Coordinates of C-alpha atoms and ligand atoms in Angstrom, one line a residue:
M1 CA 0.0 0.0 0.0
S2 CA 1.2 3.5 -0.7
E3 CA 2.5 5.4 2.3
N4 CA 1.0 8.7 1.0
L5 CA -2.4 8.1 2.5
F6 CA -3.2 11.8 2.5
D7 CA -2.1 12.7 -1.0
A8 CA -4.7 14.4 -3.1
L9 CA -6.7 12.1 -5.3
N10 CA -5.3 12.4 -8.8
P11 CA -6.4 9.6 -11.2
R12 CA -4.9 9.7 -14.7
E13 CA -7.2 10.6 -17.6
R14 CA -7.5 7.3 -19.5
L15 CA -9.4 6.7 -22.7
L16 CA -11.8 4.0 -21.6
M17 CA -12.4 1.6 -24.5
G18 CA -13.0 -1.6 -22.6
P19 CA -16.3 -3.4 -21.7
G20 CA -17.2 -0.6 -19.3
P21 CA -16.9 1.8 -17.6
S22 CA -16.7 4.1 -20.6
T23 CA -15.3 7.7 -20.6
V24 CA -17.5 10.1 -18.6
P25 CA -18.1 13.5 -20.2
A26 CA -17.3 16.6 -18.0
R27 CA -20.9 17.7 -17.9
I28 CA -21.8 14.5 -16.0
L29 CA -18.9 14.8 -13.6
K30 CA -20.0 18.4 -12.9
A31 CA -23.6 17.2 -12.2
I32 CA -22.3 14.7 -9.6
G33 CA -20.6 17.6 -7.8
S34 CA -23.8 19.6 -7.4
P35 CA -25.1 20.1 -3.8
T36 CA -26.5 17.1 -2.2
L37 CA -30.3 17.4 -1.4
G38 CA -32.3 15.4 1.0
H39 CA -33.9 12.3 -0.6
L40 CA -37.4 13.5 0.3
D41 CA -36.8 17.2 -0.7
P42 CA -39.4 18.2 -3.3
Q43 CA -36.7 19.5 -5.5
Y44 CA -34.9 16.2 -5.5
I45 CA -38.1 14.2 -6.0
E46 CA -38.7 16.3 -9.1
Y47 CA -35.2 15.5 -10.4
M48 CA -35.8 11.9 -9.7
D49 CA -39.2 11.9 -11.5
Q50 CA -37.5 13.6 -14.5
T51 CA -34.9 10.9 -14.4
C52 CA -37.5 8.1 -14.5
E53 CA -39.3 9.8 -17.3
M54 CA -36.1 10.0 -19.3
I55 CA -35.4 6.3 -18.7
R56 CA -38.8 5.6 -20.1
R57 CA -37.9 7.5 -23.3
V58 CA -34.6 5.7 -23.7
Y59 CA -36.2 2.3 -23.1
Q60 CA -39.1 3.3 -25.4
T61 CA -41.7 2.3 -22.9
Q62 CA -44.8 3.7 -21.2
N63 CA -44.3 1.4 -18.1
P64 CA -45.1 3.4 -15.0
L65 CA -42.8 1.2 -12.9
T66 CA -39.5 2.4 -14.4
F67 CA -36.7 3.6 -12.1
P68 CA -33.0 3.4 -11.3
V69 CA -32.1 0.7 -8.8
S70 CA -29.4 1.7 -6.3
G71 CA -26.6 -0.5 -7.4
T72 CA -24.8 -1.5 -10.6
G73 CA -26.1 -3.7 -13.4
M74 CA -25.8 -6.8 -11.3
A75 CA -28.2 -5.3 -8.8
G76 CA -30.6 -4.7 -11.7
M77 CA -30.3 -8.4 -12.6
E78 CA -31.0 -9.4 -9.0
T79 CA -34.0 -7.0 -8.9
V80 CA -35.6 -8.7 -11.9
V81 CA -34.8 -12.2 -10.9
S82 CA -35.6 -12.0 -7.2
N83 CA -38.9 -10.2 -7.6
L84 CA -40.3 -12.4 -10.4
L85 CA -39.1 -15.8 -9.1
E86 CA -39.7 -17.7 -5.9
Q87 CA -39.4 -21.2 -4.4
G88 CA -41.0 -23.8 -6.7
D89 CA -41.0 -21.7 -9.8
E90 CA -39.6 -22.8 -13.2
A91 CA -37.6 -20.5 -15.5
I92 CA -35.8 -20.7 -18.8
V93 CA -32.5 -18.9 -19.4
M94 CA -30.8 -18.7 -22.8
I95 CA -27.0 -18.9 -22.3
N96 CA -24.4 -17.8 -24.8
G97 CA -21.9 -16.2 -22.5
V98 CA -21.0 -15.1 -19.0
F99 CA -24.2 -13.1 -18.2
G100 CA -26.7 -15.7 -19.1
G101 CA -24.8 -18.0 -16.7
R102 CA -25.0 -15.5 -13.9
M103 CA -28.8 -15.2 -14.4
K104 CA -29.0 -19.0 -14.0
D105 CA -27.1 -18.9 -10.7
M106 CA -29.3 -16.1 -9.3
M107 CA -32.5 -17.9 -10.4
Q108 CA -31.3 -21.1 -8.6
R109 CA -30.6 -19.1 -5.4
C110 CA -34.2 -17.9 -5.6
G111 CA -35.3 -21.5 -5.4
A112 CA -36.4 -21.8 -9.0
T113 CA -35.8 -24.9 -11.2
V114 CA -33.9 -23.5 -14.1
H115 CA -33.9 -24.9 -17.7
T116 CA -31.1 -23.7 -19.9
V117 CA -30.8 -23.5 -23.7
E118 CA -27.2 -23.1 -24.7
V119 CA -25.4 -22.2 -27.9
P120 CA -21.6 -21.8 -28.3
W121 CA -20.2 -18.6 -27.0
G122 CA -20.3 -15.9 -29.7
D123 CA -23.4 -17.4 -31.3
T124 CA -26.9 -16.0 -30.9
F125 CA -30.4 -17.6 -30.7
T126 CA -32.8 -17.9 -33.6
L127 CA -36.6 -17.5 -33.2
Q128 CA -36.8 -21.3 -33.5
H129 CA -34.6 -21.7 -30.4
F130 CA -37.2 -19.7 -28.4
E131 CA -40.1 -21.6 -29.9
D132 CA -38.5 -24.9 -29.0
A133 CA -37.7 -23.7 -25.5
V134 CA -41.2 -22.7 -24.5
K135 CA -42.5 -25.9 -26.0
Q136 CA -40.0 -28.0 -24.1
F137 CA -40.5 -26.3 -20.8
P138 CA -44.2 -25.2 -20.8
A139 CA -44.4 -24.8 -17.0
A140 CA -41.8 -22.0 -16.9
K141 CA -42.9 -18.7 -15.5
M142 CA -40.4 -16.6 -17.4
L143 CA -37.8 -16.7 -20.1
A144 CA -34.6 -14.6 -19.7
V145 CA -32.1 -13.6 -22.4
V146 CA -29.2 -11.2 -22.8
H147 CA -29.7 -8.6 -25.5
A148 CA -26.0 -7.6 -25.7
E149 CA -23.6 -10.3 -24.4
T150 CA -20.6 -8.2 -23.3
S151 CA -18.5 -11.3 -22.8
T152 CA -18.7 -12.3 -26.5
G153 CA -19.7 -9.2 -28.3
A154 CA -22.8 -10.8 -29.7
L155 CA -26.1 -8.9 -30.4
Q156 CA -29.3 -10.9 -29.8
D157 CA -32.2 -10.1 -32.2
L158 CA -35.3 -9.8 -30.0
A159 CA -37.9 -9.1 -32.7
G160 CA -40.7 -11.6 -32.4
V161 CA -39.4 -13.2 -29.2
G162 CA -42.0 -11.4 -27.0
D163 CA -44.9 -12.9 -29.0
V164 CA -43.5 -16.4 -28.7
V165 CA -42.9 -16.1 -24.9
H166 CA -46.3 -14.5 -24.3
Q167 CA -48.2 -17.1 -26.3
A168 CA -46.7 -19.6 -24.0
G169 CA -48.0 -17.6 -21.0
M170 CA -44.6 -16.6 -19.8
L171 CA -42.8 -13.3 -19.0
L172 CA -39.9 -12.1 -21.1
A173 CA -36.9 -10.7 -19.1
V174 CA -34.0 -9.0 -20.8
D175 CA -30.4 -7.9 -19.8
A176 CA -29.8 -4.7 -21.7
V177 CA -26.7 -3.5 -19.8
T178 CA -24.5 -3.0 -22.8
S179 CA -27.2 -2.0 -25.3
I180 CA -29.0 0.9 -23.5
G181 CA -28.0 4.1 -25.2
G182 CA -26.0 2.3 -28.0
H183 CA -28.4 -0.1 -29.7
D184 CA -32.1 0.2 -30.5
L185 CA -34.1 -1.1 -27.6
Q186 CA -37.9 -1.1 -27.8
V187 CA -39.3 -2.4 -24.5
D188 CA -43.0 -2.0 -25.4
Q189 CA -42.7 -2.9 -29.1
W190 CA -40.7 -6.0 -28.3
G191 CA -43.0 -7.1 -25.5
I192 CA -40.3 -7.1 -22.8
D193 CA -41.8 -7.6 -19.3
A194 CA -38.8 -6.9 -17.2
I195 CA -35.5 -5.2 -18.2
Y196 CA -32.4 -4.0 -16.4
S197 CA -29.3 -2.1 -17.6
G198 CA -26.4 -0.1 -16.2
T199 CA -25.1 3.4 -16.3
Q200 CA -21.4 3.0 -17.1
K201 CA -21.6 1.5 -20.5
C202 CA -23.3 3.3 -23.4
L203 CA -24.9 6.0 -21.1
A204 CA -21.4 7.2 -20.4
C205 CA -22.1 7.7 -16.7
P206 CA -20.1 6.4 -13.7
P207 CA -21.2 3.0 -12.4
G208 CA -23.7 3.0 -9.6
L209 CA -27.3 2.7 -10.8
S210 CA -29.3 0.2 -12.8
P211 CA -32.4 1.5 -14.7
V212 CA -35.1 -1.1 -14.6
S213 CA -38.7 -1.3 -16.0
F214 CA -41.6 -3.7 -15.3
S215 CA -44.7 -4.3 -17.5
A216 CA -48.2 -4.4 -16.0
K217 CA -48.1 -8.2 -16.4
A218 CA -44.8 -8.4 -14.5
I219 CA -46.4 -6.3 -11.7
E220 CA -49.3 -8.8 -11.5
V221 CA -46.9 -11.6 -11.1
I222 CA -45.0 -9.7 -8.3
E223 CA -48.3 -8.9 -6.5
A224 CA -49.4 -12.6 -6.7
R225 CA -46.2 -13.9 -5.0
K226 CA -46.8 -16.5 -2.3
A227 CA -43.8 -15.3 -0.2
P228 CA -42.2 -11.9 0.0
C229 CA -39.2 -11.2 -2.2
Q230 CA -36.2 -12.6 -0.3
S231 CA -34.2 -9.5 -1.0
W232 CA -35.4 -6.7 1.3
Y233 CA -33.3 -4.0 -0.3
L234 CA -34.5 -4.9 -3.9
D235 CA -38.1 -5.6 -3.1
V236 CA -40.0 -3.8 -5.9
S237 CA -43.3 -3.9 -4.0
M238 CA -41.7 -1.6 -1.4
L239 CA -39.5 0.4 -3.7
K240 CA -42.4 1.4 -6.0
N241 CA -43.9 3.6 -3.2
Y242 CA -40.8 5.8 -3.3
Y243 CA -40.2 5.8 -7.1
T244 CA -43.7 6.1 -8.5
G245 CA -45.4 8.1 -5.8
S246 CA -48.5 5.9 -5.6
G247 CA -49.4 6.2 -1.9
G248 CA -46.9 8.9 -1.1
R249 CA -43.1 9.0 -1.1
A250 CA -42.2 6.7 1.8
Y251 CA -38.7 6.2 3.0
H252 CA -37.2 2.8 2.1
H253 CA -33.5 3.5 1.7
T254 CA -31.6 6.7 1.1
A255 CA -31.4 7.2 -2.7
P256 CA -27.9 7.8 -4.1
I257 CA -28.8 11.5 -4.7
N258 CA -25.6 12.6 -6.6
M259 CA -25.6 9.5 -8.8
V260 CA -29.1 10.3 -9.8
Y261 CA -27.9 13.8 -10.8
A262 CA -25.3 12.1 -12.9
L263 CA -27.8 9.7 -14.6
R264 CA -30.2 12.6 -15.2
E265 CA -27.5 14.5 -17.0
A266 CA -26.4 11.4 -18.9
L267 CA -30.0 10.7 -20.1
Q268 CA -30.4 14.4 -21.1
I269 CA -27.3 14.1 -23.2
V270 CA -28.6 10.9 -24.9
L271 CA -32.0 12.6 -25.7
E272 CA -30.3 15.8 -26.9
E273 CA -28.3 13.8 -29.4
G274 CA -31.5 11.8 -30.3
L275 CA -31.8 8.0 -30.1
E276 CA -31.7 7.3 -33.8
Q277 CA -28.6 9.6 -34.2
R278 CA -26.9 7.9 -31.3
F279 CA -27.5 4.4 -32.6
E280 CA -26.2 5.5 -36.0
R281 CA -23.1 7.0 -34.5
H282 CA -22.3 3.7 -32.7
R283 CA -22.9 1.8 -35.9
Q284 CA -20.6 4.1 -37.9
M285 CA -17.8 3.9 -35.3
H286 CA -18.1 0.2 -35.2
L287 CA -17.7 0.0 -39.0
L288 CA -14.7 2.3 -38.8
L289 CA -13.0 0.3 -36.1
R290 CA -13.9 -3.0 -37.7
K291 CA -12.2 -2.0 -41.0
G292 CA -9.1 -1.0 -39.1
L293 CA -8.9 -4.1 -36.9
E294 CA -9.5 -6.4 -40.0
E295 CA -6.7 -4.5 -41.8
L296 CA -4.4 -5.4 -38.8
G297 CA -5.4 -9.1 -39.4
L298 CA -7.7 -9.4 -36.4
Q299 CA -10.9 -11.4 -36.7
Y300 CA -14.3 -10.8 -35.0
I301 CA -15.5 -13.7 -32.9
P302 CA -19.3 -13.2 -33.1
K303 CA -21.2 -13.4 -36.4
Q304 CA -23.7 -10.8 -35.2
S305 CA -21.4 -8.3 -33.6
L306 CA -22.5 -5.6 -31.2
H307 CA -21.6 -2.0 -32.3
T308 CA -20.9 -1.1 -28.7
L309 CA -18.5 -4.0 -28.0
N310 CA -16.0 -5.4 -30.5
C311 CA -14.7 -8.9 -29.6
V312 CA -11.8 -10.1 -31.7
S313 CA -9.7 -13.2 -31.3
V314 CA -6.0 -12.6 -30.6
P315 CA -3.6 -14.8 -32.6
D316 CA -1.4 -17.2 -30.6
V317 CA 1.8 -15.5 -31.5
I318 CA 0.7 -12.3 -29.6
D319 CA 0.9 -11.9 -25.9
E320 CA -2.6 -10.4 -25.4
A321 CA -2.1 -9.2 -21.8
K322 CA 1.2 -7.5 -22.7
V323 CA -0.4 -5.5 -25.5
R324 CA -3.2 -4.4 -23.1
Q325 CA -0.6 -3.3 -20.5
R326 CA 1.3 -1.3 -23.1
L327 CA -1.8 0.4 -24.3
L328 CA -2.6 1.3 -20.7
H329 CA 0.8 2.4 -19.6
E330 CA 2.2 4.0 -22.8
F331 CA -1.0 5.3 -24.4
D332 CA -3.4 5.7 -21.5
I333 CA -5.9 3.5 -23.3
E334 CA -7.9 0.8 -21.6
I335 CA -9.3 -2.2 -23.6
G336 CA -10.7 -5.4 -22.2
G337 CA -9.3 -9.0 -22.3
G338 CA -11.4 -12.1 -22.9
L339 CA -13.8 -13.4 -20.3
G340 CA -14.6 -17.0 -19.4
V341 CA -13.8 -19.3 -22.3
F342 CA -12.1 -16.4 -24.2
A343 CA -9.7 -15.5 -21.3
G344 CA -6.3 -14.9 -22.8
K345 CA -7.6 -15.4 -26.3
A346 CA -9.6 -12.2 -27.1
W347 CA -9.7 -8.5 -26.8
R348 CA -13.0 -6.7 -26.1
I349 CA -13.0 -3.2 -27.4
G350 CA -15.8 -0.9 -26.3
L351 CA -17.3 1.8 -28.4
M352 CA -19.7 3.1 -25.8
G353 CA -21.3 6.5 -25.4
H354 CA -18.8 9.3 -25.2
S355 CA -16.0 6.9 -26.1
A356 CA -17.5 6.1 -29.6
T357 CA -15.8 8.9 -31.6
E358 CA -13.7 8.9 -34.8
K359 CA -10.8 10.5 -32.9
N360 CA -10.8 7.6 -30.3
V361 CA -11.1 4.9 -33.0
T362 CA -8.1 6.5 -34.9
T363 CA -6.1 6.9 -31.7
L364 CA -6.7 3.3 -30.6
L365 CA -5.9 1.8 -34.0
A366 CA -2.6 3.8 -34.3
A367 CA -1.6 2.8 -30.7
L368 CA -2.5 -0.9 -31.4
K369 CA -0.5 -0.9 -34.6
K370 CA 2.6 0.3 -32.6
C371 CA 2.1 -2.5 -30.0
L372 CA 1.7 -5.3 -32.5
Ligands
PLP1 C1 -21.6 -5.1 -17.3 C2 -22.7 -6.1 -17.4 C3 -23.5 -6.6 -16.4 C4 -23.1 -6.2 -14.9 O1 -23.1 -4.9 -14.6 P1 -22.3 -4.4 -13.4 O2 -22.5 -2.9 -13.6 O3 -20.9 -4.8 -13.6 O4 -22.8 -4.9 -12.1 C5 -24.5 -7.4 -16.6 N1 -24.8 -7.8 -17.8 C6 -24.1 -7.4 -18.9 C7 -24.5 -7.9 -20.3 C8 -23.1 -6.5 -18.7 O5 -22.4 -6.1 -19.8

């Protein structure tokens, strides 16, 4: 440990092009530094309501129960899983990377019997996979899938999935941590009943909150639970009194006030740019990076690549960790290594939010060329 415990905090300015967090714009850092209000102060409640309304716009949903969970993306996952499932339930989870696997683990801890449908890492599911899954496991209460699998860089097409799942009488739950603010995400149109995401990926905000949203059908399921949600902190039936105001703003836990300021600012930046324009910018930057990486001889792992996270395999002759270290220490650029089965074999390059610019793509490609 450093001896200089009382030195001023002085982190370096890095270019964050890994799997998150992404680079945070100054406007958002300034918002965090605004005066802290009380969590029941009418002015704060107004900021929070505005934040929830902006989350609805970015999620493209009318769901009244839409709010930022106090915690990172994993807390959002836990909110969805622990409120919708209980002892004795059955659930289906589609697994094609790390995060589907984590959902399975959480579901089992909730006492549910979990059925999995797996394809190799980097692949995605076809509509047929979903049709077969609900037929094979008709007693399941919900089907969960990851929209943007950050561990493999694969984008899951969700068009039509909601209909398949609903016709089987199940709820559709979606992990959108790496797609929110970077890829089109239509919660109502796609029939998503429960969704969670994070702030530190394409919203370009520091980590700390997880926007979630629940459909009317999901709320019915929560209200019909036999036992209370085993997580007290994440129990939506209590949280909704604070976030949606029905029945007054009762104290549950102290909201992370300054993080909500940051998220509000981040969402405002997203909406100022425009959703369509923002998705298009991420697409363009992905194409630009892709061209450069392929010119360096690197190959993308997933067939359906995310625009927001680019996962390429690293040839055996290259020491992937050493290259990442050089990028960090000589160029102040962070990219990610492989996760799970891709550990030591892949790079994960994020083009998220504020980091997805032509200048950054060019800078990274030039630095990478020097390191190879
Ligand atoms: C980052 C991520 C998470 C977890 O979010 P944390 O903020 O790290 O808790 C969950 N799912 C996906 C797809 C992610 O990319």
